[in-house]
Amino acid sequence: MAILVCGGAGYIGSHAVYQLVKAGEEVVIIDNLQHGHRGAINPAAKFYQGDIRDAKILDQIFTENKIEAVIHFAAYIEAGESVEKPLKYFNNNVYGMQILLESMVRNGVDKIVFSSTAATYGEPEKFPIEENDRKQPINPYGESKLIMEKMMKWVSRANGVRFVSLRYFNAAGAVEDGSIGEDHHPETHLIPLILQVPLGKRDHITIFGEDYPTPDGTCLRDYIHVIDLADAHILALKYLREGGASNVFNLGNGQGFSVKEMIIAAEKVTGQKIKTEMGTRRAGDPAQLIASSDKARKILGWTPQFADVEKIISTAWTWHKNHPNGYGD
Ligand code: UFG
């Protein structure tokens, strides 16, 4: 039996496939390559180029392969853009989830691991954030992911599709062998943008606001290594295989780093001074996001291996140094 990875050519999806293949799993990927990269597709996986909003290709995949479970990464992910283009997000993320769940139900596939986000919480009431805390997204991206979780909840009750939803905090880094990594067009994420300065691809990094209610005025985020995230998907799969009930888990290191602290850490890793400029706040950015991952640790037995932020940045640096133009597509 195989695992269908939707969005397996993307950043987190490709790392999950890497770990799945390493764990001896048979993997089938569907990716429309709009943001995913051909160069990120694991050669050990069977690849279908297609869109999850296309019921025909999903039914074809479920017919041609014995799919035991789905891991779903295929979604738009930019909080800032989602504020400008909410319908783009509801179409791909929410409608995409509907088509995927319909096809799973039609084809008798009853397990799904879902790529959710800290953005479902919005501005949190307390720290660290626990799974049952208030969820009031402040951007359509977070709202779309929350709706997707709710869709799975109702479908699990009505149609018996069990799910694990993994709410990632800030995914970062790359596999240590440097074979795959982060490459977004346009790039909006902090670490790759910071590293473009020592790479000579960017003159400076703009800090989006220093008037937040945080110790140094810049946003605090909980950076978690992409391989630790990938491993959580394998544990979630094991949990569902062992009959675990539908569940939701936060995934983070439980420690907040400010934008300024991340720049200093990147200077240490690269050994270069990184020029900064002060900008205004970016729409849709909460001041702080810091996870409690106690539940994932206890129930899934998850232990992040990359707790150190400089270590996380150094794996990203290995990738970007060796692939200054990403996958080059
Ligand atoms: N930032 C800057 N300058 C930049 C880019 C980012 O100051 O040029 C700041 C942002 O304002 C934010 C922090 O760096 O405070 C991190 O920004 P990212 O864009 O790297 O990440 P986000 O926190 O916005 O979002 C990421 C993912 C989402 C996910 C979220 C959950 O993109 O998919 O983490 O925490 F939902």
Short mmCIF file of C-alpha atoms and ligand atoms in Angstrom, two decimals:
data_model
loop_
_atom_site.label_atom_id
_atom_site.label_comp_id
_atom_site.label_asym_id
_atom_site.label_seq_id
_atom_site.Cartn_x
_atom_site.Cartn_y
_atom_site.Cartn_z
CA MET A 1 0.00 0.00 0.00
CA ALA A 2 1.22 3.50 -0.83
CA ILE A 3 0.95 6.94 0.73
CA LEU A 4 -0.40 9.70 -1.53
CA VAL A 5 1.42 12.97 -0.88
CA CYS A 6 -0.48 15.97 -2.24
CA GLY A 7 2.02 18.78 -2.80
CA GLY A 8 5.02 16.46 -2.56
CA ALA A 9 7.15 18.74 -4.77
CA GLY A 10 6.84 21.66 -2.38
CA TYR A 11 9.10 22.66 0.48
CA ILE A 12 7.65 20.70 3.42
CA GLY A 13 6.07 18.06 1.17
CA SER A 14 9.39 17.15 -0.46
CA HIS A 15 11.06 16.78 2.94
CA ALA A 16 8.20 14.57 4.13
CA VAL A 17 8.62 12.40 1.02
CA TYR A 18 12.37 12.23 1.70
CA GLN A 19 11.72 10.87 5.20
CA LEU A 20 8.90 8.56 4.05
CA VAL A 21 11.14 7.00 1.40
CA LYS A 22 13.92 6.66 3.98
CA ALA A 23 11.43 4.86 6.25
CA GLY A 24 10.69 2.37 3.45
CA GLU A 25 7.24 3.69 2.51
CA GLU A 26 5.90 3.49 -1.04
CA VAL A 27 5.05 7.05 -2.12
CA VAL A 28 2.83 8.52 -4.83
CA ILE A 29 2.97 12.29 -5.37
CA ILE A 30 0.45 14.65 -6.93
CA ASP A 31 1.62 18.22 -7.49
CA ASN A 32 0.51 20.81 -10.05
CA LEU A 33 4.06 22.31 -10.01
CA GLN A 34 2.63 25.80 -9.67
CA HIS A 35 4.83 26.34 -6.62
CA GLY A 36 6.41 22.90 -6.37
CA HIS A 37 9.59 22.04 -8.28
CA ARG A 38 10.34 19.18 -10.62
CA GLY A 39 13.82 19.04 -9.06
CA ALA A 40 12.27 18.43 -5.62
CA ILE A 41 10.43 15.29 -6.71
CA ASN A 42 11.95 12.25 -5.07
CA PRO A 43 13.01 9.77 -7.79
CA ALA A 44 11.78 6.88 -5.64
CA ALA A 45 8.21 8.22 -5.75
CA LYS A 46 5.62 7.82 -8.50
CA PHE A 47 4.67 11.28 -9.78
CA TYR A 48 1.43 12.64 -11.22
CA GLN A 49 1.37 16.24 -12.41
CA GLY A 50 -2.09 17.50 -11.59
CA ASP A 51 -4.27 19.65 -9.41
CA ILE A 52 -6.17 18.39 -6.37
CA ARG A 53 -9.20 20.36 -7.56
CA ASP A 54 -9.38 17.92 -10.48
CA ALA A 55 -11.52 15.00 -9.27
CA LYS A 56 -10.66 13.01 -12.40
CA ILE A 57 -6.94 12.79 -11.73
CA LEU A 58 -7.54 12.00 -8.04
CA ASP A 59 -9.90 9.16 -8.96
CA GLN A 60 -7.33 7.95 -11.50
CA ILE A 61 -4.59 7.91 -8.84
CA PHE A 62 -6.80 6.05 -6.37
CA THR A 63 -7.72 3.54 -9.08
CA GLU A 64 -4.20 2.98 -10.41
CA ASN A 65 -2.54 2.70 -6.99
CA LYS A 66 -3.38 1.04 -3.70
CA ILE A 67 -3.46 4.16 -1.52
CA GLU A 68 -3.61 3.56 2.21
CA ALA A 69 -3.49 7.17 3.40
CA VAL A 70 -3.14 10.73 2.15
CA ILE A 71 -0.76 13.39 3.42
CA HIS A 72 -2.03 16.76 2.28
CA PHE A 73 0.39 19.68 1.75
CA ALA A 74 -1.09 21.15 -1.42
CA ALA A 75 -2.25 24.65 -0.50
CA TYR A 76 -1.39 28.31 -0.83
CA ILE A 77 0.58 29.47 2.20
CA GLU A 78 1.22 33.19 2.25
CA ALA A 79 -0.57 35.07 4.98
CA GLY A 80 0.18 38.50 3.49
CA GLU A 81 -1.01 37.60 -0.02
CA SER A 82 -4.16 35.99 1.38
CA VAL A 83 -5.27 39.32 2.83
CA GLU A 84 -5.16 40.80 -0.71
CA LYS A 85 -6.60 37.76 -2.49
CA PRO A 86 -8.87 35.84 -0.10
CA LEU A 87 -10.82 34.06 -2.85
CA LYS A 88 -7.63 32.63 -4.32
CA TYR A 89 -7.04 30.98 -0.93
CA PHE A 90 -10.59 29.73 -0.44
CA ASN A 91 -10.61 28.26 -3.92
CA ASN A 92 -7.35 26.32 -3.76
CA ASN A 93 -7.35 25.46 -0.08
CA VAL A 94 -11.02 24.97 0.88
CA TYR A 95 -12.45 23.86 -2.46
CA GLY A 96 -9.34 21.73 -3.04
CA MET A 97 -9.94 19.99 0.28
CA GLN A 98 -13.56 19.35 -0.68
CA ILE A 99 -12.60 17.65 -3.94
CA LEU A 100 -9.88 15.64 -2.19
CA LEU A 101 -12.17 14.44 0.61
CA GLU A 102 -14.93 13.59 -1.86
CA SER A 103 -12.51 11.49 -3.88
CA MET A 104 -11.13 9.79 -0.75
CA VAL A 105 -14.66 8.88 0.39
CA ARG A 106 -15.58 7.66 -3.10
CA ASN A 107 -12.47 5.49 -3.23
CA GLY A 108 -12.58 4.17 0.34
CA VAL A 109 -9.39 5.88 1.57
CA ASP A 110 -9.90 6.53 5.27
CA LYS A 111 -6.78 8.20 6.69
CA ILE A 112 -5.42 11.72 6.14
CA VAL A 113 -2.57 13.68 7.70
CA PHE A 114 -3.07 17.39 7.15
CA SER A 115 -0.65 20.27 6.97
CA SER A 116 -2.22 22.92 9.18
CA THR A 117 -0.76 26.03 10.71
CA ALA A 118 -0.25 28.26 13.71
CA ALA A 119 -2.10 30.87 11.66
CA THR A 120 -5.36 29.15 12.72
CA TYR A 121 -4.96 30.81 16.15
CA GLY A 122 -4.67 34.41 14.97
CA GLU A 123 -3.48 36.64 17.86
CA PRO A 124 -3.17 34.10 20.67
CA GLU A 125 -4.65 34.73 24.13
CA LYS A 126 -1.70 33.14 25.98
CA PHE A 127 1.70 31.51 25.49
CA PRO A 128 2.69 28.87 24.75
CA ILE A 129 -0.28 28.14 22.53
CA GLU A 130 -2.16 24.90 23.20
CA GLU A 131 -4.40 23.10 20.73
CA ASN A 132 -7.65 24.03 22.48
CA ASP A 133 -6.85 27.73 22.72
CA ARG A 134 -9.00 30.29 20.91
CA LYS A 135 -8.81 30.10 17.14
CA GLN A 136 -9.54 33.42 15.52
CA PRO A 137 -7.44 33.75 12.36
CA ILE A 138 -6.39 37.26 11.37
CA ASN A 139 -5.83 36.39 7.70
CA PRO A 140 -7.73 34.37 5.08
CA TYR A 141 -4.85 31.87 4.87
CA GLY A 142 -5.30 30.88 8.53
CA GLU A 143 -9.08 30.94 8.10
CA SER A 144 -8.87 28.62 5.09
CA LYS A 145 -6.78 26.10 7.05
CA LEU A 146 -9.20 26.25 10.00
CA ILE A 147 -12.12 25.60 7.65
CA MET A 148 -10.19 22.66 6.15
CA GLU A 149 -9.74 21.22 9.65
CA LYS A 150 -13.47 21.60 10.29
CA MET A 151 -14.29 19.89 7.00
CA MET A 152 -12.20 16.90 8.06
CA LYS A 153 -13.88 16.85 11.49
CA TRP A 154 -17.37 16.54 9.99
CA VAL A 155 -16.29 14.13 7.25
CA SER A 156 -14.59 11.95 9.85
CA ARG A 157 -17.87 11.73 11.79
CA ALA A 158 -20.06 11.12 8.76
CA ASN A 159 -17.79 9.08 6.49
CA GLY A 160 -15.23 7.52 8.83
CA VAL A 161 -12.16 9.26 7.36
CA ARG A 162 -9.82 9.65 10.35
CA PHE A 163 -7.44 12.62 10.32
CA VAL A 164 -4.45 14.07 12.09
CA SER A 165 -4.03 17.80 11.68
CA LEU A 166 -0.53 19.12 12.33
CA ARG A 167 -0.36 22.82 13.11
CA TYR A 168 3.14 23.86 12.16
CA PHE A 169 4.72 26.96 13.52
CA ASN A 170 7.54 28.38 11.35
CA ALA A 171 9.03 25.68 9.15
CA ALA A 172 12.71 26.28 8.48
CA GLY A 173 15.96 24.65 7.36
CA ALA A 174 16.64 21.87 4.90
CA VAL A 175 17.69 18.24 4.91
CA GLU A 176 21.33 18.10 6.08
CA ASP A 177 22.68 16.50 2.89
CA GLY A 178 21.59 19.68 1.05
CA SER A 179 19.79 17.74 -1.71
CA ILE A 180 16.47 19.55 -1.28
CA GLY A 181 15.53 22.83 0.38
CA GLU A 182 13.32 25.91 0.42
CA ASP A 183 12.64 27.71 -2.88
CA HIS A 184 9.59 29.94 -3.17
CA HIS A 185 8.80 32.34 -6.04
CA PRO A 186 8.56 35.03 -4.92
CA GLU A 187 10.34 34.30 -1.65
CA THR A 188 8.50 35.80 1.34
CA HIS A 189 9.95 33.78 4.24
CA LEU A 190 12.34 35.34 6.68
CA ILE A 191 15.29 32.90 6.73
CA PRO A 192 15.76 32.50 2.96
CA LEU A 193 15.41 36.28 2.55
CA ILE A 194 18.01 36.97 5.25
CA LEU A 195 20.40 34.49 3.61
CA GLN A 196 20.02 36.21 0.24
CA VAL A 197 22.03 39.12 1.70
CA PRO A 198 25.27 37.17 2.36
CA LEU A 199 24.67 35.40 -0.97
CA GLY A 200 24.87 38.81 -2.65
CA LYS A 201 21.36 38.45 -4.11
CA ARG A 202 19.85 41.19 -1.97
CA ASP A 203 21.34 44.35 -0.54
CA HIS A 204 19.51 44.21 2.80
CA ILE A 205 16.70 42.56 4.74
CA THR A 206 13.69 44.70 5.63
CA ILE A 207 12.36 44.20 9.15
CA PHE A 208 8.57 44.35 9.00
CA GLY A 209 7.83 46.57 11.98
CA GLU A 210 9.54 47.19 15.32
CA ASP A 211 6.50 48.51 17.15
CA TYR A 212 5.10 45.15 18.23
CA PRO A 213 4.51 44.45 21.94
CA THR A 214 7.57 42.17 22.14
CA PRO A 215 10.93 42.66 23.96
CA ASP A 216 12.74 44.18 20.94
CA GLY A 217 9.62 45.34 19.08
CA THR A 218 9.93 42.77 16.27
CA CYS A 219 7.72 39.69 15.81
CA LEU A 220 8.49 36.49 17.70
CA ARG A 221 8.21 33.17 15.91
CA ASP A 222 8.80 29.53 16.86
CA TYR A 223 11.13 28.10 14.17
CA ILE A 224 10.94 24.34 13.68
CA HIS A 225 13.16 22.27 11.42
CA VAL A 226 11.49 20.86 8.31
CA ILE A 227 12.89 17.35 9.00
CA ASP A 228 11.34 17.43 12.48
CA LEU A 229 8.05 18.35 10.81
CA ALA A 230 8.50 15.53 8.29
CA ASP A 231 9.10 13.05 11.10
CA ALA A 232 5.89 14.15 12.82
CA HIS A 233 3.96 13.10 9.68
CA ILE A 234 5.44 9.62 9.87
CA LEU A 235 4.46 9.40 13.55
CA ALA A 236 0.96 10.68 12.70
CA LEU A 237 0.65 7.96 10.08
CA LYS A 238 1.69 5.34 12.64
CA TYR A 239 -0.86 6.77 15.08
CA LEU A 240 -3.67 6.45 12.51
CA ARG A 241 -2.52 2.97 11.47
CA GLU A 242 -2.72 1.88 15.10
CA GLY A 243 -6.35 3.04 15.18
CA GLY A 244 -5.86 6.47 16.79
CA ALA A 245 -8.88 8.77 16.77
CA SER A 246 -8.89 11.99 14.74
CA ASN A 247 -6.67 14.52 16.48
CA VAL A 248 -4.87 17.86 16.22
CA PHE A 249 -1.28 18.63 17.27
CA ASN A 250 0.91 21.73 17.42
CA LEU A 251 4.46 21.35 16.12
CA GLY A 252 7.07 23.81 17.31
CA ASN A 253 10.15 24.05 19.52
CA GLY A 254 8.38 26.12 22.17
CA GLN A 255 10.85 28.99 21.96
CA GLY A 256 10.26 32.38 20.35
CA PHE A 257 12.93 34.20 18.33
CA SER A 258 12.51 37.78 17.19
CA VAL A 259 13.24 38.94 13.64
CA LYS A 260 16.29 40.80 14.98
CA GLU A 261 17.52 37.71 16.84
CA MET A 262 17.20 35.65 13.66
CA ILE A 263 19.33 38.16 11.76
CA ILE A 264 22.03 38.01 14.46
CA ALA A 265 21.91 34.18 14.42
CA ALA A 266 22.28 34.23 10.61
CA GLU A 267 25.31 36.55 10.93
CA LYS A 268 26.92 33.99 13.26
CA VAL A 269 26.17 31.08 10.92
CA THR A 270 27.37 32.83 7.75
CA GLY A 271 30.20 34.81 9.36
CA GLN A 272 28.98 37.92 7.49
CA LYS A 273 27.39 41.19 8.51
CA ILE A 274 23.78 41.38 7.30
CA LYS A 275 22.49 44.84 6.41
CA THR A 276 18.97 45.65 7.66
CA GLU A 277 16.37 48.32 6.99
CA MET A 278 13.36 49.14 9.08
CA GLY A 279 10.02 48.78 7.32
CA THR A 280 6.38 48.92 8.33
CA ARG A 281 4.25 46.05 9.58
CA ARG A 282 3.13 43.45 7.03
CA ALA A 283 -0.63 42.87 6.92
CA GLY A 284 -1.82 39.72 8.67
CA ASP A 285 1.24 39.22 10.94
CA PRO A 286 0.51 38.38 14.60
CA ALA A 287 3.06 39.71 17.14
CA GLN A 288 4.04 36.32 18.54
CA LEU A 289 3.48 32.65 17.79
CA ILE A 290 5.01 30.15 20.22
CA ALA A 291 3.85 26.56 20.45
CA SER A 292 3.26 24.13 23.21
CA SER A 293 3.98 20.78 21.54
CA ASP A 294 3.48 18.74 24.72
CA LYS A 295 0.54 16.93 23.17
CA ALA A 296 2.56 15.77 20.11
CA ARG A 297 5.40 14.72 22.40
CA LYS A 298 3.09 12.72 24.67
CA ILE A 299 0.67 11.16 22.17
CA LEU A 300 2.78 10.86 19.01
CA GLY A 301 6.11 10.39 20.82
CA TRP A 302 7.56 13.28 18.78
CA THR A 303 10.90 14.79 19.85
CA PRO A 304 12.36 17.51 17.65
CA GLN A 305 16.02 16.85 16.85
CA PHE A 306 16.90 20.41 15.78
CA ALA A 307 16.09 22.58 18.78
CA ASP A 308 18.96 25.01 18.18
CA VAL A 309 18.11 27.95 15.91
CA GLU A 310 21.68 28.38 14.61
CA LYS A 311 21.74 24.71 13.65
CA ILE A 312 18.42 25.20 11.84
CA ILE A 313 19.77 28.23 9.96
CA SER A 314 23.00 26.40 9.14
CA THR A 315 21.08 23.63 7.31
CA ALA A 316 19.25 26.33 5.32
CA TRP A 317 22.61 28.01 4.61
CA THR A 318 24.07 24.73 3.24
CA TRP A 319 21.14 24.46 0.81
CA HIS A 320 21.13 28.12 -0.30
CA LYS A 321 24.94 28.34 -0.65
CA ASN A 322 24.96 25.31 -2.93
CA HIS A 323 21.77 26.29 -4.78
CA PRO A 324 21.84 30.10 -4.98
CA ASN A 325 19.08 29.95 -7.60
CA GLY A 326 17.08 27.27 -5.80
CA TYR A 327 15.95 24.54 -8.18
CA GLY A 328 16.61 26.91 -11.08
CA ASP A 329 13.13 26.57 -12.60
N1 UFG B 1 9.70 39.17 8.13
C1 UFG B 1 10.43 40.33 8.04
N2 UFG B 1 11.00 40.64 6.84
C2 UFG B 1 10.88 39.87 5.74
C3 UFG B 1 10.13 38.66 5.84
C4 UFG B 1 9.55 38.34 7.06
O1 UFG B 1 10.56 41.09 9.00
O2 UFG B 1 11.41 40.23 4.68
C5 UFG B 1 9.08 38.82 9.41
C6 UFG B 1 7.58 38.65 9.35
O3 UFG B 1 6.94 39.89 9.52
C7 UFG B 1 7.34 37.68 10.50
C8 UFG B 1 8.61 36.83 10.54
O4 UFG B 1 9.59 37.55 9.81
O5 UFG B 1 7.24 38.38 11.69
C9 UFG B 1 8.44 35.48 9.89
O6 UFG B 1 7.86 35.68 8.61
P1 UFG B 1 7.70 34.50 7.54
O7 UFG B 1 7.09 35.08 6.32
O8 UFG B 1 8.98 33.75 7.40
O9 UFG B 1 6.70 33.50 8.25
P2 UFG B 1 5.22 33.77 8.81
O10 UFG B 1 5.34 33.76 10.30
O11 UFG B 1 4.56 34.91 8.20
O12 UFG B 1 4.42 32.52 8.24
C10 UFG B 1 4.90 31.22 8.27
C11 UFG B 1 4.35 30.46 7.08
C12 UFG B 1 2.88 30.27 7.21
C13 UFG B 1 2.52 29.73 8.54
C14 UFG B 1 3.11 30.57 9.63
C15 UFG B 1 2.79 29.95 10.95
O13 UFG B 1 4.59 31.16 5.90
O14 UFG B 1 2.47 29.37 6.24
O15 UFG B 1 4.51 30.65 9.46
O16 UFG B 1 3.53 30.51 11.96
F1 UFG B 1 1.21 29.70 8.73
#
